[in-house]
Coordinates of C-alpha atoms in Angstrom, one line a residue:
Chain A
M1 CA 116.3 134.0 75.5
I2 CA 116.2 130.2 74.9
P3 CA 112.9 129.2 73.2
K4 CA 112.4 126.3 75.7
T5 CA 109.3 124.6 77.1
P6 CA 108.2 125.1 80.7
R7 CA 109.7 122.8 83.3
G8 CA 108.2 119.3 83.3
F9 CA 106.8 119.7 79.8
R10 CA 108.4 118.6 76.5
D11 CA 107.8 118.3 72.8
V12 CA 107.4 114.8 71.3
L13 CA 109.2 114.3 68.0
P14 CA 107.8 112.1 65.2
T15 CA 109.4 108.7 66.1
E16 CA 108.2 108.8 69.6
A17 CA 104.8 110.5 68.7
A18 CA 104.0 107.7 66.3
W19 CA 105.0 105.1 68.9
R20 CA 102.8 106.7 71.5
L21 CA 99.9 106.8 69.0
S22 CA 100.3 103.1 68.2
I23 CA 100.3 102.2 71.9
K24 CA 97.2 104.3 72.6
E25 CA 95.5 102.7 69.6
A26 CA 96.3 99.2 70.8
I27 CA 94.9 100.0 74.2
N28 CA 91.8 101.8 72.8
E29 CA 91.1 98.7 70.6
R30 CA 90.7 96.6 73.7
F31 CA 88.5 99.2 75.4
K32 CA 86.3 99.2 72.2
L33 CA 86.0 95.5 72.1
W34 CA 84.8 95.4 75.7
G35 CA 82.1 97.9 74.8
Y36 CA 83.7 101.0 76.3
L37 CA 82.8 104.3 74.6
P38 CA 85.2 107.2 74.3
V39 CA 84.6 110.5 76.1
E40 CA 86.6 113.7 76.5
T41 CA 86.5 116.1 79.4
P42 CA 87.9 119.7 79.5
A43 CA 91.5 120.3 80.3
V44 CA 90.5 122.7 83.0
E45 CA 87.9 122.2 85.7
L46 CA 86.4 124.5 88.4
L47 CA 88.4 123.7 91.5
D48 CA 85.4 123.9 93.8
V49 CA 83.4 121.5 91.7
L50 CA 86.2 118.9 91.4
E51 CA 86.9 119.1 95.1
M52 CA 83.3 117.9 95.8
G53 CA 84.5 114.5 94.7
G54 CA 87.7 114.3 96.7
E55 CA 90.6 116.1 98.1
L56 CA 93.0 117.4 95.4
S57 CA 96.6 117.5 96.4
N58 CA 99.0 117.1 93.5
T59 CA 97.7 120.0 91.4
P60 CA 100.5 122.3 90.3
F61 CA 98.3 124.5 88.1
R62 CA 95.6 126.6 89.7
F63 CA 94.7 129.9 88.2
F64 CA 91.9 132.5 87.9
D65 CA 90.4 133.0 84.4
S66 CA 88.9 136.3 83.2
D67 CA 85.6 135.4 84.9
N68 CA 87.4 135.3 88.2
D69 CA 86.7 131.6 88.5
L70 CA 89.4 129.5 90.2
L71 CA 90.3 126.8 87.7
V72 CA 92.6 123.7 87.9
L73 CA 94.3 121.8 85.1
R74 CA 92.9 118.3 85.6
P75 CA 95.1 116.2 87.8
D76 CA 93.3 113.0 87.0
V77 CA 90.4 111.9 84.8
T78 CA 88.3 109.8 87.2
L79 CA 86.8 112.9 89.0
P80 CA 85.9 114.7 85.8
V81 CA 84.2 111.6 84.3
A82 CA 82.3 111.1 87.6
R83 CA 81.2 114.8 87.4
M84 CA 80.3 114.4 83.8
T85 CA 78.2 111.2 84.4
A86 CA 76.3 112.8 87.2
L87 CA 75.6 116.0 85.3
R88 CA 75.4 115.1 81.6
L89 CA 74.1 111.6 81.6
D90 CA 71.3 112.4 84.0
G91 CA 68.1 110.7 82.7
H92 CA 70.1 107.9 81.1
A93 CA 70.0 104.6 82.8
G94 CA 73.4 103.0 83.4
P95 CA 75.6 101.1 83.4
F96 CA 78.1 103.3 81.6
R97 CA 81.3 102.0 80.2
L98 CA 83.5 105.0 79.3
C99 CA 87.1 105.3 78.2
Y100 CA 89.5 108.1 77.5
A101 CA 93.0 109.0 76.6
Q102 CA 93.9 112.4 78.0
H103 CA 96.8 114.3 79.4
V104 CA 96.8 114.9 83.2
F105 CA 98.9 117.5 85.0
T106 CA 100.3 116.5 88.4
E107 CA 103.2 117.2 90.6
N108 CA 104.1 116.8 94.2
D109 CA 107.3 117.3 96.2
S110 CA 108.5 113.8 95.5
T111 CA 108.1 114.2 91.7
Y112 CA 109.7 117.7 91.5
G113 CA 111.9 117.7 88.4
Q114 CA 109.9 115.0 86.7
D115 CA 107.2 115.3 84.0
R116 CA 104.3 117.5 85.0
Q117 CA 102.2 116.3 82.0
V118 CA 101.5 112.7 81.3
M119 CA 99.1 110.8 79.1
Q120 CA 96.6 108.5 80.8
A121 CA 94.5 105.9 78.9
G122 CA 91.8 104.5 81.1
I123 CA 88.3 103.4 81.7
E124 CA 85.5 104.0 84.2
F125 CA 82.8 101.4 84.7
I126 CA 79.9 103.2 86.3
G127 CA 76.6 101.7 87.7
R128 CA 77.7 98.1 88.6
R129 CA 79.2 96.7 91.8
G130 CA 80.4 93.3 92.9
A131 CA 83.0 90.8 92.0
V132 CA 82.0 90.4 88.3
A133 CA 82.2 94.1 87.7
D134 CA 85.6 94.3 89.5
A135 CA 86.8 91.4 87.5
E136 CA 85.7 93.0 84.3
V137 CA 87.8 96.1 85.1
L138 CA 90.9 94.0 86.0
C139 CA 90.6 91.6 83.0
L140 CA 90.4 94.6 80.7
L141 CA 93.5 96.1 82.4
F142 CA 95.3 92.8 81.7
E143 CA 94.2 92.7 78.1
A144 CA 95.1 96.4 77.6
L145 CA 98.6 96.0 79.1
E146 CA 99.1 92.8 77.0
A147 CA 98.0 94.7 73.9
T148 CA 100.8 97.2 74.3
G149 CA 103.4 94.4 74.0
I150 CA 104.5 94.3 77.6
E151 CA 105.4 90.7 78.3
D152 CA 106.0 90.6 82.0
F153 CA 103.8 92.6 84.4
T154 CA 102.3 92.1 87.8
V155 CA 99.1 93.6 89.1
A156 CA 98.9 93.9 92.9
I157 CA 95.4 94.1 94.5
G158 CA 94.1 94.7 97.9
T159 CA 90.9 96.1 99.4
V160 CA 90.4 99.1 101.7
G161 CA 87.3 97.3 103.2
V162 CA 89.4 95.1 105.6
L163 CA 91.6 98.0 106.7
N164 CA 88.6 100.4 107.2
A165 CA 86.9 97.7 109.4
L166 CA 90.0 97.0 111.4
V167 CA 90.8 100.7 112.0
S168 CA 87.2 101.5 113.1
E169 CA 87.1 98.6 115.5
A170 CA 90.6 99.3 116.8
S171 CA 90.1 102.8 118.1
D172 CA 87.7 105.7 118.5
D173 CA 90.5 108.2 118.2
P174 CA 90.3 109.9 114.8
A175 CA 93.8 111.2 115.1
W176 CA 95.2 107.6 115.5
A177 CA 93.0 106.4 112.5
A178 CA 94.3 109.3 110.4
Q179 CA 97.9 108.3 111.2
V180 CA 97.3 104.7 110.3
F181 CA 95.8 105.7 106.9
A182 CA 98.7 108.1 106.3
A183 CA 101.2 105.4 107.1
F184 CA 99.5 103.1 104.6
H185 CA 99.4 105.9 102.0
S186 CA 103.1 106.6 102.4
S187 CA 103.9 102.8 102.4
D188 CA 105.6 103.2 105.8
L189 CA 105.3 99.7 107.3
V190 CA 107.6 100.7 110.2
A191 CA 105.1 103.4 111.2
V192 CA 102.2 101.0 110.8
D193 CA 103.9 98.7 113.3
R194 CA 104.6 101.5 115.7
L195 CA 101.0 102.7 115.6
A196 CA 99.9 99.1 116.2
S197 CA 101.6 99.1 119.6
D198 CA 100.1 102.5 120.4
K199 CA 98.0 102.6 123.6
R200 CA 95.2 104.5 121.9
A201 CA 94.3 101.3 120.0
K202 CA 92.9 97.9 121.1
P203 CA 95.9 95.6 120.7
I204 CA 94.1 92.7 119.0
Y205 CA 92.8 94.8 116.1
A206 CA 96.0 96.9 115.9
E207 CA 98.2 93.9 115.6
A208 CA 96.0 92.6 112.8
I209 CA 96.5 95.9 111.0
S210 CA 100.3 95.5 111.2
K211 CA 100.1 91.9 110.0
L212 CA 97.7 92.9 107.2
A213 CA 100.3 95.3 105.7
R214 CA 102.6 92.4 105.1
I215 CA 100.2 89.9 103.6
R216 CA 101.4 89.4 100.1
G217 CA 101.2 86.5 97.6
G218 CA 98.8 84.3 95.5
E219 CA 95.6 82.4 96.5
E220 CA 97.2 81.4 99.8
A221 CA 97.2 85.1 100.9
F222 CA 93.4 84.9 101.2
E223 CA 93.6 82.1 103.8
Q224 CA 96.3 84.1 105.7
C225 CA 94.0 87.2 105.6
R226 CA 90.9 85.2 106.6
S227 CA 92.5 83.6 109.6
L228 CA 93.6 87.1 110.7
V229 CA 90.4 89.1 110.3
V230 CA 87.4 86.6 110.4
P231 CA 87.8 86.0 114.1
L232 CA 87.6 89.8 114.6
G233 CA 84.6 90.2 112.3
C234 CA 86.6 92.5 110.0
E235 CA 86.4 90.6 106.7
D236 CA 84.7 93.4 104.8
G237 CA 85.2 93.2 101.1
L238 CA 87.3 90.0 101.3
D239 CA 84.8 87.6 99.7
D240 CA 84.4 90.0 96.8
L241 CA 88.2 90.4 96.4
Q242 CA 88.7 86.6 96.4
R243 CA 86.0 86.0 93.9
T244 CA 87.5 88.8 91.7
Y245 CA 90.9 87.2 92.1
E246 CA 89.6 83.8 91.0
L247 CA 87.7 85.3 88.0
V248 CA 90.8 87.2 86.8
T249 CA 93.3 84.4 87.2
A250 CA 90.9 82.0 85.3
N251 CA 90.4 84.5 82.5
A252 CA 93.5 86.7 82.0
E253 CA 96.0 85.2 79.6
S254 CA 99.2 86.9 80.5
G255 CA 100.6 88.9 83.4
K256 CA 100.5 88.0 87.1
L257 CA 97.9 88.9 89.7
M258 CA 99.0 89.1 93.3
V259 CA 97.4 90.0 96.6
D260 CA 99.2 92.8 98.5
F261 CA 97.5 94.8 101.2
S262 CA 100.3 97.4 101.4
I263 CA 99.0 98.6 98.0
I264 CA 96.4 100.8 99.6
S265 CA 97.6 104.3 98.8
S266 CA 97.5 107.6 97.0
F267 CA 93.8 108.4 96.5
D268 CA 91.3 108.8 99.3
Y269 CA 88.2 108.1 97.2
Y270 CA 88.6 104.3 96.9
T271 CA 86.0 102.3 98.7
G272 CA 86.7 98.6 97.7
M273 CA 89.4 97.0 95.7
V274 CA 92.5 98.9 94.9
F275 CA 95.3 97.9 92.5
R276 CA 98.5 99.0 90.8
A277 CA 100.4 97.4 87.9
F278 CA 104.2 97.0 87.8
A279 CA 106.8 95.8 85.4
P280 CA 110.3 94.7 86.2
D281 CA 112.9 97.5 85.9
V282 CA 110.3 100.2 85.7
P283 CA 110.5 102.1 89.0
A284 CA 107.0 103.6 89.0
A285 CA 103.5 102.0 88.5
L286 CA 102.3 101.3 84.9
A287 CA 98.7 101.7 85.9
S288 CA 96.5 102.2 89.0
G289 CA 92.9 102.0 89.9
G290 CA 90.1 100.7 92.1
R291 CA 86.5 101.0 93.2
Y292 CA 85.0 104.3 94.3
D293 CA 81.4 103.8 95.2
H294 CA 80.7 107.2 96.9
T295 CA 82.4 109.6 94.4
L296 CA 79.4 110.0 92.0
E297 CA 77.1 110.5 95.0
S298 CA 79.1 113.6 96.0
F299 CA 78.3 115.0 92.5
G300 CA 74.6 114.3 93.0
R301 CA 74.1 110.9 91.5
D302 CA 74.3 107.7 93.6
E303 CA 76.1 105.1 91.4
P304 CA 78.8 102.6 92.2
A305 CA 81.9 102.8 90.0
A306 CA 85.4 101.3 89.3
G307 CA 88.1 102.1 86.9
F308 CA 91.8 102.4 86.1
A309 CA 94.3 104.6 84.3
I310 CA 97.3 103.4 82.4
V311 CA 100.2 105.8 82.1
I312 CA 101.5 105.8 78.6
E313 CA 105.0 107.1 79.6
Q314 CA 105.4 104.2 82.0
V315 CA 104.3 101.7 79.4
M316 CA 107.0 103.0 77.0
Q317 CA 109.6 102.6 79.7
A318 CA 108.5 99.0 80.3
L319 CA 108.8 98.3 76.5
E320 CA 112.2 99.9 76.4
A321 CA 113.3 97.9 79.4
Q322 CA 112.4 94.7 77.6
G323 CA 114.3 95.8 74.5
V324 CA 111.5 96.9 72.2
L325 CA 112.6 99.6 69.7
P326 CA 110.3 102.2 68.3
P327 CA 108.6 101.2 65.0
H328 CA 110.0 102.7 61.8
V329 CA 107.9 105.7 60.7
G330 CA 109.5 107.2 57.5
P331 CA 107.7 107.2 54.2
E332 CA 108.1 104.1 52.0
Q333 CA 108.7 105.8 48.8
E334 CA 109.5 109.2 47.2
I335 CA 108.0 110.0 43.7
T336 CA 109.8 112.4 41.4
C337 CA 108.7 113.4 38.0
D338 CA 109.3 116.5 35.8
D339 CA 105.6 116.6 35.1
A340 CA 104.0 117.7 38.3
N341 CA 100.5 116.5 37.3
E342 CA 101.9 113.1 36.6
M343 CA 103.7 113.0 39.9
F344 CA 100.5 113.8 41.8
A345 CA 98.6 111.1 39.8
R346 CA 101.2 108.4 40.4
A347 CA 101.5 109.2 44.1
K348 CA 97.7 109.0 44.4
E349 CA 97.7 105.6 42.7
L350 CA 100.3 104.3 45.2
R351 CA 98.4 105.7 48.2
R352 CA 95.3 103.8 47.0
E353 CA 97.4 100.7 47.5
G354 CA 98.1 101.8 51.1
K355 CA 101.7 103.0 50.5
R356 CA 103.1 106.0 52.3
V357 CA 104.4 108.2 49.6
V358 CA 106.1 111.7 49.5
L359 CA 106.4 114.0 46.6
G360 CA 109.8 115.0 45.3
G361 CA 111.0 118.2 43.7
G362 CA 110.3 121.7 45.0
S363 CA 112.8 124.3 46.1
R364 CA 113.8 126.0 49.3
Chain B
M1 CA 117.6 83.8 81.1
T2 CA 120.0 84.6 83.9
Q3 CA 118.6 87.0 86.5
R4 CA 120.4 90.3 86.8
N5 CA 122.0 91.2 90.1
L6 CA 120.0 92.6 92.9
K7 CA 120.9 96.3 93.3
I8 CA 121.3 97.5 96.9
A9 CA 122.0 101.1 97.8
V10 CA 124.5 101.1 100.7
P11 CA 125.0 104.4 102.6
K12 CA 128.5 105.8 103.2
G13 CA 129.3 107.4 106.5
S14 CA 128.1 106.5 110.0
L15 CA 125.7 103.8 108.9
F16 CA 128.2 102.1 106.6
N17 CA 129.9 99.5 109.0
D18 CA 126.7 98.3 110.6
T19 CA 125.1 98.0 107.2
V20 CA 127.9 96.0 105.7
A21 CA 127.9 93.7 108.7
L22 CA 124.1 93.2 108.6
L23 CA 124.1 92.5 104.9
G24 CA 126.8 89.9 105.4
E25 CA 124.8 88.3 108.2
A26 CA 121.8 88.2 105.9
G27 CA 123.8 85.9 103.6
L28 CA 124.9 88.3 100.9
D29 CA 128.4 88.1 99.5
T30 CA 129.9 91.3 100.9
T31 CA 133.5 90.5 99.7
G32 CA 135.3 93.8 99.0
L33 CA 132.5 95.9 100.5
E34 CA 134.3 96.5 103.8
N35 CA 137.1 98.4 102.0
P36 CA 135.6 99.6 98.7
G37 CA 138.4 102.3 98.3
R38 CA 137.3 104.5 95.4
H39 CA 134.9 101.9 93.9
L40 CA 131.4 103.2 93.5
I41 CA 129.8 99.8 92.9
I42 CA 130.9 96.5 94.3
S43 CA 129.6 93.6 92.1
N44 CA 129.6 90.2 93.7
P45 CA 127.7 87.0 92.5
G46 CA 124.0 87.9 92.6
V47 CA 124.3 91.4 94.1
D48 CA 125.5 94.9 93.2
F49 CA 126.2 97.1 96.2
I50 CA 125.9 100.8 95.1
I51 CA 127.7 103.0 97.5
V52 CA 125.9 106.3 97.9
R53 CA 125.6 109.3 100.1
P54 CA 123.1 108.6 102.8
T55 CA 120.7 111.3 101.6
D56 CA 120.8 109.8 98.1
A57 CA 119.7 106.3 99.1
P58 CA 116.0 107.1 98.8
V59 CA 116.6 108.8 95.5
F60 CA 118.4 105.8 94.0
T61 CA 115.6 103.5 95.3
T62 CA 112.7 105.7 94.0
Y63 CA 114.1 106.1 90.5
G64 CA 115.2 102.5 90.0
G65 CA 119.0 103.0 90.4
A66 CA 118.6 100.5 93.2
D67 CA 115.9 97.9 93.9
C68 CA 116.3 98.5 97.6
G69 CA 118.6 100.1 100.1
I70 CA 119.3 101.3 103.6
C71 CA 119.2 104.8 105.0
G72 CA 118.2 106.7 108.2
K73 CA 114.6 107.6 108.9
D74 CA 115.7 111.2 108.9
T75 CA 116.8 111.0 105.3
L76 CA 113.4 109.4 104.4
V77 CA 111.4 112.2 106.0
E78 CA 113.6 114.8 104.4
A79 CA 113.4 113.2 100.9
D80 CA 109.7 112.4 101.0
L81 CA 110.0 110.0 98.0
D82 CA 107.9 107.1 96.9
V83 CA 109.5 104.1 98.6
L84 CA 108.3 101.3 100.8
E85 CA 109.7 101.6 104.3
M86 CA 109.9 97.9 105.2
V87 CA 112.1 97.2 108.3
D88 CA 113.4 99.2 111.3
L89 CA 117.0 98.0 111.5
K90 CA 117.4 99.6 114.9
Y91 CA 121.0 100.8 114.5
G92 CA 122.3 104.3 113.7
Y93 CA 120.1 105.9 116.3
C94 CA 120.1 109.7 116.4
R95 CA 117.6 112.3 117.3
F96 CA 116.5 115.6 115.9
V97 CA 116.2 118.3 118.5
V98 CA 115.4 122.0 118.8
A99 CA 118.2 123.8 120.5
E100 CA 119.2 127.3 121.4
P101 CA 122.3 129.0 122.9
E102 CA 122.6 128.5 126.6
A103 CA 123.5 132.2 127.0
A104 CA 120.4 133.3 125.1
A105 CA 117.7 131.6 127.3
G106 CA 114.5 133.6 127.0
K107 CA 115.7 135.5 124.0
A108 CA 113.9 133.2 121.6
E109 CA 110.6 133.6 123.5
A110 CA 111.0 137.4 123.4
S111 CA 111.7 137.3 119.7
Y112 CA 108.7 135.0 119.1
A113 CA 106.4 137.3 121.1
R114 CA 107.5 140.3 119.0
L115 CA 107.6 138.6 115.5
G116 CA 104.9 135.9 115.9
V117 CA 107.1 133.6 114.0
R118 CA 110.0 131.4 115.0
R119 CA 113.3 131.9 113.1
V120 CA 115.0 128.5 112.8
A121 CA 118.2 127.5 111.1
T122 CA 118.5 123.9 109.9
K123 CA 119.9 121.5 107.3
Y124 CA 116.5 119.8 107.4
P125 CA 113.8 122.2 106.2
R126 CA 111.1 119.5 105.6
I127 CA 111.5 117.9 109.0
T128 CA 111.5 121.3 110.6
R129 CA 108.5 122.5 108.7
S130 CA 106.4 119.4 109.6
Y131 CA 107.4 119.6 113.2
Y132 CA 106.3 123.2 113.6
E133 CA 103.2 122.7 111.5
G134 CA 102.2 119.9 113.9
K135 CA 102.5 122.3 116.7
G136 CA 100.7 125.0 114.9
V137 CA 103.6 127.4 115.2
Q138 CA 104.5 129.7 112.3
V139 CA 108.1 129.3 111.3
D140 CA 110.7 131.1 109.1
I141 CA 113.2 128.5 108.0
I142 CA 116.8 129.4 107.2
K143 CA 118.3 126.5 105.2
M144 CA 122.0 126.0 105.9
H145 CA 124.5 123.4 104.9
G146 CA 126.7 123.1 107.9
N147 CA 127.7 124.8 111.3
I148 CA 124.1 125.4 112.0
E149 CA 125.0 126.5 115.5
L150 CA 126.3 129.7 114.0
G151 CA 122.8 130.8 113.1
P152 CA 121.7 131.8 116.6
I153 CA 125.2 133.0 117.6
V154 CA 125.2 135.7 114.9
G155 CA 121.5 136.4 115.3
M156 CA 120.2 135.1 112.0
A157 CA 118.0 132.6 113.8
D158 CA 116.6 132.1 117.3
R159 CA 116.9 128.4 117.4
I160 CA 118.2 125.5 115.4
V161 CA 116.9 122.1 114.4
D162 CA 119.7 119.6 114.1
I163 CA 120.6 116.0 114.5
T164 CA 122.5 114.7 117.5
A165 CA 123.5 111.2 118.7
T166 CA 124.9 111.9 122.1
G167 CA 124.5 115.6 122.5
T168 CA 128.3 116.2 122.9
T169 CA 128.6 118.5 119.9
L170 CA 125.6 120.6 121.1
R171 CA 127.2 120.9 124.6
E172 CA 130.6 121.8 123.1
N173 CA 128.9 124.7 121.3
H174 CA 127.0 125.8 124.4
L175 CA 123.6 124.9 123.0
R176 CA 120.9 123.5 125.1
V177 CA 118.1 121.2 123.9
V178 CA 114.7 122.8 124.0
S179 CA 112.6 119.9 122.7
E180 CA 112.7 116.6 120.8
V181 CA 111.6 116.6 117.2
L182 CA 112.1 113.0 115.9
G183 CA 114.1 109.9 116.7
S184 CA 115.7 108.2 113.8
T185 CA 117.2 104.7 113.1
A186 CA 118.3 103.0 110.0
R187 CA 115.6 101.6 107.7
F188 CA 115.4 99.0 105.0
I189 CA 113.6 100.6 102.0
A190 CA 112.5 99.2 98.7
N191 CA 111.2 100.4 95.3
P192 CA 107.4 99.9 95.0
A193 CA 107.8 98.0 91.7
A194 CA 110.7 95.9 92.9
V195 CA 108.7 94.7 95.9
R196 CA 106.0 93.4 93.6
T197 CA 108.1 92.0 90.8
D198 CA 111.3 90.7 92.4
P199 CA 110.9 88.1 95.2
R200 CA 114.5 88.7 96.3
V201 CA 113.5 92.0 97.8
I202 CA 110.9 90.5 100.1
E203 CA 113.2 87.6 101.0
L204 CA 115.9 90.1 102.0
A205 CA 113.4 92.2 104.0
S206 CA 112.2 89.1 105.9
R207 CA 115.8 88.0 106.7
L208 CA 116.7 91.5 107.9
E209 CA 113.5 91.6 110.0
E210 CA 114.5 88.3 111.6
L211 CA 118.0 89.4 112.3
T212 CA 117.1 92.7 113.9
R213 CA 113.7 91.8 115.6
D214 CA 115.1 91.3 119.1
N215 CA 117.8 94.0 118.9
D216 CA 117.6 97.2 120.9
V217 CA 118.0 100.5 119.4
T218 CA 121.8 101.4 119.2
M219 CA 123.9 104.3 118.2
S220 CA 126.5 104.0 115.4

């Protein structure tokens, strides 16, 4: 039998492990400077409890423990932190600024054969809403990505507010609405167009949905969006998004921010802004996040919240794509000496100076 | 810094000629692409055409082997990968149908009544599954790689789900269409990161949209 690891899991050897650690530390330093405090949540959760917060789909590991409880290896950290805040921080007044760096375990059909365990470093900002809170989350994402050494990245933002408003005005048919959301979730703009000309929907709203999916760009995208949705009374969340955009572009020092309404995807718990970060030549998103104002309520505590998660594996791919090599990790010096006591003493002296020293000698 | 070439996945097979013509119309330098011979990649100023099996176009686009590409809607449904489906190019029309042997009319119904499950042979298990799930019918899928029509003939399956453009092959094999599953045309697809970081992808998508907007759906 080959002593291998399970499919989608791998060992990380020293060079890469040290690199990962330094990236996590650089990110965590930014989290700390913004006043975010670290938390840890269990690797496993009770499936029923986690599902109170949202539908779980990409969870490859579900099992019964010896208590006969149905457990799930956490597929994300947002729901566990929301659960924790509702349960454990009861009696404490918010806002809460929390950060983490934890493994998550996901897989769906489209990622079959890929990693099933990835490291996410992220934040959750709980208890505040509005453009300033949203801009805080985004500015911190920009700083954290910059701190990793990625030189060129783009964060695409949109809001589910406008889409929700248009969909509910367009039709009373829940099946049609579900199909529109599904088309957005799978980034199928052709299906969005087809649904827009469906007779179950009022054409004026439905056409706006199809145009919305293609609005993309800088400041000017807001004007485009306004002229589309204001006459229909569907500008929900747009003022906040524009204010957020202005705050972030004025304060972020690197990276690009763009408006992109086709970004609305993947998680059903977002209620306001949604965003994903991309780098050239990295095929998957570096980070994703958004506002989820109803999730804590479902765990029994009504608080607004927003956050993001950066995927360390994708950050490393972006660094490799721009030609960054892993930092050297070997010891700086080896001490050998016939007198073992002296060897230990000399090594201790060098370590006081901050040198990485290994002891020589020994036998095998 | 000079910008690297835009990488476009171009499907071999029935979509190939229409795709090459359209990319040329869109202003890309398609020199050498019409007759690539054994070349896998045709590199011209500003663009690399990566010639792939149609079913692999979404794979190349998802994993960054190509920034964007062209493939049939059927392949997209079957692959279920993370790409943006941006433009319906309208050519390469084909449809997925459920069919059964003409001689065995009624047999499938009898078999379903007895087993409570449809036995279906297909090359497209995902499309088949989602079709029957949508109808609330339980299905046993037998995945095959070719000559699907043999499935019902030898009694492994009651029906088949297969692709057809004109229906000629089905008729030649004495199969009759029971119902329509899905109509498919060629689509322009793009990698989600490329759409947000490389303006050339959006420009190409808009050009292709303009070129095909007023076209009617055609077969290849």
